[in-house]
Amino acid sequence: MATIVLGKESSNKLKLVPLSNHVIQNRISDLSSNILDQVIADIKASPLKISLQLDKTTDVANCSQLIALVRYVHDGAIMEDFRFCKDLKTTTKGKDVFQCVKDFFAKYDLDIQIIGSGCTDGAPDILGNKSGFFALMKQEIPHLQGTHCFLHRHALASKTLPPKLKKVLDNSVKIINWIKGRALNHCLFKSLCKDFGSEHSVLLFHTKVRWLSRGRALMRFFELQEEVKTFLKERDYDLPEEIESQEFNQMLAYLSDIFTRMSGLSVSLQGKNINILKCCERLHLRCRRVKRGNLSNFHHSKKW
């Protein structure tokens, strides 16, 4: 930057200025403090109550972190900003989360009554009726409204599949893990896909933690199902009889389509200027299409 603006000679002079180990760290801290001060000022000036979104996570050092985001009104627009990330040094109970939030508001001279609503992933220590975070908050803020994360509700709802669909999902995941989880099987299957001239050469893992991967894993499994069946027969795998049936293929096509669409819908909610109303409108639009017999959003299902 100095070379472009001031010239090479000035740039060389700047290189001679010694920098301590803490110069960059201090500059980052100053920038962070300045941004936080701006957000605090905007929150205090908000004409309406604010909304908090809380989430607990564990970092690479196995330390519990409480992350908070805030949504508020500024200059007639809805703003969403990162609020804080605090260590939960001991336990992670509802009272610890409540105290952490309360201390933050007290430190920056914010009235806790400006909180109008909150959203979490539904953990018991947050939504507990007696000692959960929201139960403690309602003692301070009677009008507080607590909501369940829309994305997390999708993840929970997807676990309550009808028995037939659940069996198809379990068999598919079991086969994927048998091929993908063993190095020799993975290499042989990759070679088989290349011999077939397939568009893809590997399957994708599905993990319960990363539930958005379910749609991608099933989609890839559906696209490579002929290669999978051939490989399983060559390896003398105890192939379930229902995998060869048309009903299995129909349900697999449906699952791959529905989970892919739901995952896409959930991912779209994570951008800016997106709210639950826009997301629900997309969902209702697809439901209306299905009721009219239009399966344009179900590319694989309509083939069966």
Protein backbone atom coordinates (compact mmCIF):
# COMPACT_ATOMS: atom_id res chain seq x y z
CA MET A 1 0.00 0.00 0.00
CA ALA A 2 2.85 2.35 0.89
CA THR A 3 4.58 1.54 -2.41
CA ILE A 4 1.47 2.41 -4.45
CA VAL A 5 0.56 5.57 -2.55
CA LEU A 6 3.95 7.00 -1.51
CA GLY A 7 6.43 5.30 -3.78
CA LYS A 8 9.12 2.66 -3.38
CA GLU A 9 11.54 4.96 -1.54
CA SER A 10 9.02 5.75 1.19
CA SER A 11 8.05 2.09 1.38
CA ASN A 12 11.65 1.10 2.08
CA LYS A 13 11.84 3.68 4.87
CA LEU A 14 8.70 2.28 6.48
CA LYS A 15 10.23 -1.21 6.46
CA LEU A 16 12.96 0.09 8.76
CA VAL A 17 10.46 1.04 11.48
CA PRO A 18 10.62 -1.71 14.15
CA LEU A 19 7.32 -3.27 15.21
CA SER A 20 6.77 -4.93 18.55
CA ASN A 21 5.04 -8.28 18.90
CA HIS A 22 1.89 -6.61 20.18
CA VAL A 23 1.40 -3.87 17.57
CA ILE A 24 -0.92 -5.91 15.35
CA GLN A 25 -2.70 -7.45 18.33
CA ASN A 26 -3.34 -4.03 19.85
CA ARG A 27 -4.54 -2.64 16.54
CA ILE A 28 -7.03 -5.51 16.16
CA SER A 29 -8.24 -4.95 19.73
CA ASP A 30 -8.70 -1.23 19.07
CA LEU A 31 -10.66 -1.89 15.88
CA SER A 32 -12.81 -4.48 17.66
CA SER A 33 -13.54 -2.10 20.55
CA ASN A 34 -14.46 0.68 18.14
CA ILE A 35 -16.90 -1.55 16.24
CA LEU A 36 -18.46 -2.72 19.51
CA ASP A 37 -18.89 0.90 20.67
CA GLN A 38 -20.66 1.73 17.41
CA VAL A 39 -23.01 -1.25 17.77
CA ILE A 40 -23.74 -0.36 21.41
CA ALA A 41 -24.54 3.23 20.42
CA ASP A 42 -26.88 2.05 17.65
CA ILE A 43 -28.64 -0.34 20.02
CA LYS A 44 -29.23 2.42 22.55
CA ALA A 45 -30.71 4.56 19.79
CA SER A 46 -32.97 1.79 18.50
CA PRO A 47 -36.64 2.84 18.65
CA LEU A 48 -37.78 -0.77 19.18
CA LYS A 49 -36.74 -3.60 21.44
CA ILE A 50 -33.88 -5.80 20.30
CA SER A 51 -33.68 -9.53 19.67
CA LEU A 52 -30.88 -11.81 20.87
CA GLN A 53 -29.68 -15.04 19.29
CA LEU A 54 -27.59 -17.27 21.55
CA ASP A 55 -25.56 -20.35 20.81
CA LYS A 56 -23.06 -22.38 22.82
CA THR A 57 -20.14 -24.09 21.19
CA THR A 58 -16.83 -25.71 22.05
CA ASP A 59 -13.58 -24.52 20.50
CA VAL A 60 -10.49 -26.53 19.55
CA ALA A 61 -9.16 -26.18 23.10
CA ASN A 62 -12.33 -27.85 24.44
CA CYS A 63 -13.45 -24.60 26.10
CA SER A 64 -17.12 -23.62 26.14
CA GLN A 65 -17.96 -20.40 24.31
CA LEU A 66 -21.17 -18.41 24.39
CA ILE A 67 -21.86 -16.58 21.14
CA ALA A 68 -24.48 -13.83 20.94
CA LEU A 69 -25.85 -11.97 17.95
CA VAL A 70 -28.24 -9.03 18.10
CA ARG A 71 -30.92 -7.75 15.74
CA TYR A 72 -32.15 -4.18 16.09
CA VAL A 73 -33.57 -1.26 14.11
CA HIS A 74 -31.21 1.46 12.87
CA ASP A 75 -32.15 4.24 10.44
CA GLY A 76 -35.34 2.45 9.50
CA ALA A 77 -33.57 -0.81 8.62
CA ILE A 78 -33.22 -4.08 10.49
CA MET A 79 -29.57 -4.62 11.39
CA GLU A 80 -27.95 -7.86 12.52
CA ASP A 81 -24.53 -7.77 14.19
CA PHE A 82 -22.23 -9.95 16.22
CA ARG A 83 -22.57 -9.02 19.88
CA PHE A 84 -19.95 -10.96 21.84
CA CYS A 85 -18.19 -14.26 22.33
CA LYS A 86 -17.53 -15.04 26.00
CA ASP A 87 -15.85 -17.94 27.79
CA LEU A 88 -17.99 -20.04 30.11
CA LYS A 89 -15.10 -20.86 32.43
CA THR A 90 -16.86 -23.33 34.73
CA THR A 91 -20.28 -24.86 34.12
CA THR A 92 -22.59 -24.11 31.17
CA LYS A 93 -25.91 -24.08 32.99
CA GLY A 94 -28.74 -21.64 32.35
CA LYS A 95 -27.67 -19.47 35.29
CA ASP A 96 -24.15 -19.17 33.84
CA VAL A 97 -25.48 -18.04 30.47
CA PHE A 98 -27.87 -15.62 32.19
CA GLN A 99 -25.10 -14.12 34.32
CA CYS A 100 -22.84 -13.74 31.29
CA VAL A 101 -25.50 -11.82 29.37
CA LYS A 102 -26.45 -9.73 32.38
CA ASP A 103 -22.82 -8.79 33.08
CA PHE A 104 -22.33 -7.70 29.48
CA PHE A 105 -25.37 -5.40 29.61
CA ALA A 106 -24.23 -3.93 32.93
CA LYS A 107 -20.68 -3.35 31.66
CA TYR A 108 -21.87 -1.23 28.72
CA ASP A 109 -24.67 0.52 30.61
CA LEU A 110 -27.45 -1.16 28.64
CA ASP A 111 -30.91 -1.61 30.12
CA ILE A 112 -31.72 -5.33 30.01
CA GLN A 113 -35.38 -4.40 29.51
CA ILE A 114 -34.65 -3.49 25.88
CA ILE A 115 -34.53 -7.22 25.04
CA GLY A 116 -37.84 -8.16 23.47
CA SER A 117 -37.16 -11.68 22.21
CA GLY A 118 -34.50 -14.36 21.98
CA CYS A 119 -33.76 -17.34 19.79
CA THR A 120 -31.77 -20.50 20.60
CA ASP A 121 -31.32 -24.05 19.37
CA GLY A 122 -33.61 -25.46 22.06
CA ALA A 123 -31.05 -26.84 24.53
CA PRO A 124 -32.60 -27.74 27.94
CA ASP A 125 -30.31 -25.40 29.87
CA ILE A 126 -31.56 -22.53 27.69
CA LEU A 127 -35.28 -23.29 27.38
CA GLY A 128 -35.78 -25.04 30.73
CA ASN A 129 -38.98 -23.97 32.52
CA LYS A 130 -37.39 -23.64 35.96
CA SER A 131 -33.64 -23.03 35.77
CA GLY A 132 -33.15 -22.40 32.06
CA PHE A 133 -31.81 -19.16 30.65
CA PHE A 134 -35.18 -17.92 29.43
CA ALA A 135 -36.87 -18.81 32.72
CA LEU A 136 -34.34 -16.63 34.55
CA MET A 137 -34.64 -13.87 31.97
CA LYS A 138 -38.43 -13.79 32.31
CA GLN A 139 -38.04 -13.08 36.00
CA GLU A 140 -36.25 -9.88 34.95
CA ILE A 141 -38.22 -9.28 31.72
CA PRO A 142 -41.80 -10.63 31.98
CA HIS A 143 -42.63 -9.69 28.35
CA LEU A 144 -39.69 -11.65 26.90
CA GLN A 145 -40.54 -14.06 24.07
CA GLY A 146 -38.35 -17.12 23.47
CA THR A 147 -38.32 -18.88 20.10
CA HIS A 148 -36.81 -22.08 18.78
CA CYS A 149 -34.27 -21.79 15.96
CA PHE A 150 -36.04 -22.41 12.64
CA LEU A 151 -33.08 -24.30 11.18
CA HIS A 152 -32.74 -26.53 14.23
CA ARG A 153 -36.45 -27.35 14.14
CA HIS A 154 -35.96 -28.65 10.60
CA ALA A 155 -33.14 -30.87 11.86
CA LEU A 156 -35.30 -32.26 14.65
CA ALA A 157 -38.34 -32.79 12.42
CA SER A 158 -36.25 -34.72 9.89
CA LYS A 159 -35.50 -37.33 12.57
CA THR A 160 -39.16 -38.34 12.88
CA LEU A 161 -39.46 -40.10 9.54
CA PRO A 162 -42.12 -42.76 8.80
CA PRO A 163 -40.75 -46.30 9.34
CA LYS A 164 -40.40 -47.10 5.63
CA LEU A 165 -38.52 -43.90 4.83
CA LYS A 166 -36.33 -44.27 7.91
CA LYS A 167 -35.40 -47.81 6.84
CA VAL A 168 -34.37 -46.53 3.41
CA LEU A 169 -32.29 -43.79 5.01
CA ASP A 170 -30.63 -46.18 7.48
CA ASN A 171 -29.77 -48.72 4.76
CA SER A 172 -28.35 -45.98 2.53
CA VAL A 173 -26.18 -44.53 5.31
CA LYS A 174 -25.01 -48.03 6.29
CA ILE A 175 -23.87 -48.78 2.73
CA ILE A 176 -22.20 -45.38 2.37
CA ASN A 177 -20.26 -45.90 5.60
CA TRP A 178 -19.21 -49.42 4.54
CA ILE A 179 -17.78 -48.13 1.27
CA LYS A 180 -16.50 -44.74 2.34
CA GLY A 181 -15.27 -45.75 5.80
CA ARG A 182 -12.85 -48.44 4.59
CA ALA A 183 -9.79 -47.37 2.64
CA LEU A 184 -9.68 -50.43 0.37
CA ASN A 185 -13.39 -50.25 -0.46
CA HIS A 186 -13.10 -46.54 -1.12
CA CYS A 187 -10.20 -47.01 -3.58
CA LEU A 188 -11.88 -49.93 -5.38
CA PHE A 189 -15.17 -48.09 -5.66
CA LYS A 190 -13.42 -45.01 -7.03
CA SER A 191 -11.73 -47.17 -9.67
CA LEU A 192 -15.07 -48.81 -10.55
CA CYS A 193 -16.73 -45.40 -11.07
CA LYS A 194 -13.93 -44.35 -13.43
CA ASP A 195 -14.38 -47.56 -15.43
CA PHE A 196 -18.13 -46.83 -15.67
CA GLY A 197 -17.41 -43.30 -16.82
CA SER A 198 -19.50 -41.91 -13.96
CA GLU A 199 -19.82 -38.19 -13.33
CA HIS A 200 -18.78 -38.73 -9.70
CA SER A 201 -16.26 -41.17 -8.29
CA VAL A 202 -16.81 -41.01 -4.52
CA LEU A 203 -19.70 -41.11 -2.07
CA LEU A 204 -20.25 -38.46 0.59
CA PHE A 205 -20.44 -39.01 4.34
CA HIS A 206 -23.52 -38.05 6.34
CA THR A 207 -23.01 -37.13 10.00
CA LYS A 208 -25.73 -36.30 12.51
CA VAL A 209 -23.78 -33.25 13.72
CA ARG A 210 -23.59 -31.77 10.24
CA TRP A 211 -27.20 -32.53 9.39
CA LEU A 212 -27.13 -30.35 6.26
CA SER A 213 -24.93 -33.05 4.71
CA ARG A 214 -27.87 -35.48 4.59
CA GLY A 215 -29.28 -34.10 1.34
CA ARG A 216 -25.90 -34.09 -0.40
CA ALA A 217 -25.03 -37.61 0.76
CA LEU A 218 -28.36 -39.07 -0.40
CA MET A 219 -28.22 -37.21 -3.71
CA ARG A 220 -24.77 -38.60 -4.48
CA PHE A 221 -25.86 -42.10 -3.39
CA PHE A 222 -28.89 -41.91 -5.69
CA GLU A 223 -26.80 -40.77 -8.65
CA LEU A 224 -24.32 -43.63 -8.13
CA GLN A 225 -26.79 -46.33 -7.12
CA GLU A 226 -26.06 -48.56 -10.13
CA GLU A 227 -22.32 -48.38 -9.47
CA VAL A 228 -23.00 -49.06 -5.78
CA LYS A 229 -25.08 -52.17 -6.51
CA THR A 230 -22.45 -53.53 -8.88
CA PHE A 231 -19.69 -52.91 -6.36
CA LEU A 232 -21.60 -54.53 -3.49
CA LYS A 233 -22.23 -57.65 -5.56
CA GLU A 234 -18.55 -57.89 -6.52
CA ARG A 235 -17.53 -57.58 -2.87
CA ASP A 236 -20.12 -60.15 -1.68
CA TYR A 237 -21.85 -57.60 0.52
CA ASP A 238 -25.03 -58.86 2.22
CA LEU A 239 -27.29 -56.69 0.09
CA PRO A 240 -30.83 -56.16 1.49
CA GLU A 241 -33.49 -57.43 -0.89
CA GLU A 242 -35.52 -54.22 -0.79
CA ILE A 243 -32.65 -52.25 -2.37
CA GLU A 244 -33.42 -53.93 -5.70
CA SER A 245 -37.10 -52.97 -5.55
CA GLN A 246 -38.71 -50.05 -7.36
CA GLU A 247 -40.27 -48.86 -4.10
CA PHE A 248 -36.81 -48.42 -2.58
CA ASN A 249 -35.69 -46.35 -5.57
CA GLN A 250 -38.81 -44.19 -5.36
CA MET A 251 -38.35 -43.47 -1.67
CA LEU A 252 -34.62 -42.85 -2.12
CA ALA A 253 -35.40 -40.38 -4.91
CA TYR A 254 -37.94 -38.63 -2.68
CA LEU A 255 -35.56 -38.44 0.29
CA SER A 256 -32.69 -37.09 -1.81
CA ASP A 257 -34.97 -34.41 -3.29
CA ILE A 258 -36.72 -33.34 -0.09
CA PHE A 259 -33.55 -33.17 2.02
CA THR A 260 -31.68 -31.31 -0.71
CA ARG A 261 -34.47 -28.73 -0.95
CA MET A 262 -34.75 -28.33 2.82
CA SER A 263 -30.99 -27.96 3.13
CA GLY A 264 -30.97 -25.31 0.41
CA LEU A 265 -33.81 -23.49 2.14
CA SER A 266 -31.96 -23.56 5.47
CA VAL A 267 -28.69 -22.35 3.93
CA SER A 268 -30.51 -19.45 2.22
CA LEU A 269 -31.71 -18.27 5.65
CA GLN A 270 -28.13 -17.70 6.77
CA GLY A 271 -27.58 -14.69 4.52
CA LYS A 272 -28.26 -11.04 5.20
CA ASN A 273 -31.61 -9.38 4.54
CA ILE A 274 -33.31 -12.79 4.82
CA ASN A 275 -36.07 -13.45 7.33
CA ILE A 276 -38.49 -16.20 8.25
CA LEU A 277 -41.31 -14.66 6.20
CA LYS A 278 -39.40 -14.95 2.92
CA CYS A 279 -38.35 -18.48 3.78
CA CYS A 280 -41.90 -19.59 4.60
CA GLU A 281 -43.17 -18.06 1.37
CA ARG A 282 -40.74 -20.22 -0.61
CA LEU A 283 -41.83 -23.26 1.35
CA HIS A 284 -45.55 -22.55 0.77
CA LEU A 285 -44.89 -22.00 -2.93
CA ARG A 286 -43.33 -25.45 -3.26
CA CYS A 287 -46.18 -27.02 -1.28
CA ARG A 288 -48.73 -25.44 -3.63
CA ARG A 289 -46.83 -26.77 -6.63
CA VAL A 290 -46.87 -30.31 -5.24
CA LYS A 291 -50.62 -30.14 -4.54
CA ARG A 292 -51.18 -29.18 -8.18
CA GLY A 293 -49.08 -32.15 -9.31
CA ASN A 294 -46.13 -29.98 -10.32
CA LEU A 295 -42.93 -31.81 -9.32
CA SER A 296 -40.49 -29.33 -10.86
CA ASN A 297 -38.67 -29.06 -7.52
CA PHE A 298 -38.30 -32.86 -7.27
CA HIS A 299 -36.03 -33.69 -10.17
CA HIS A 300 -35.39 -37.32 -9.22
CA SER A 301 -38.83 -38.17 -7.86
CA LYS A 302 -40.67 -37.22 -11.04
CA LYS A 303 -38.64 -39.80 -12.99
CA TRP A 304 -40.35 -42.56 -10.99
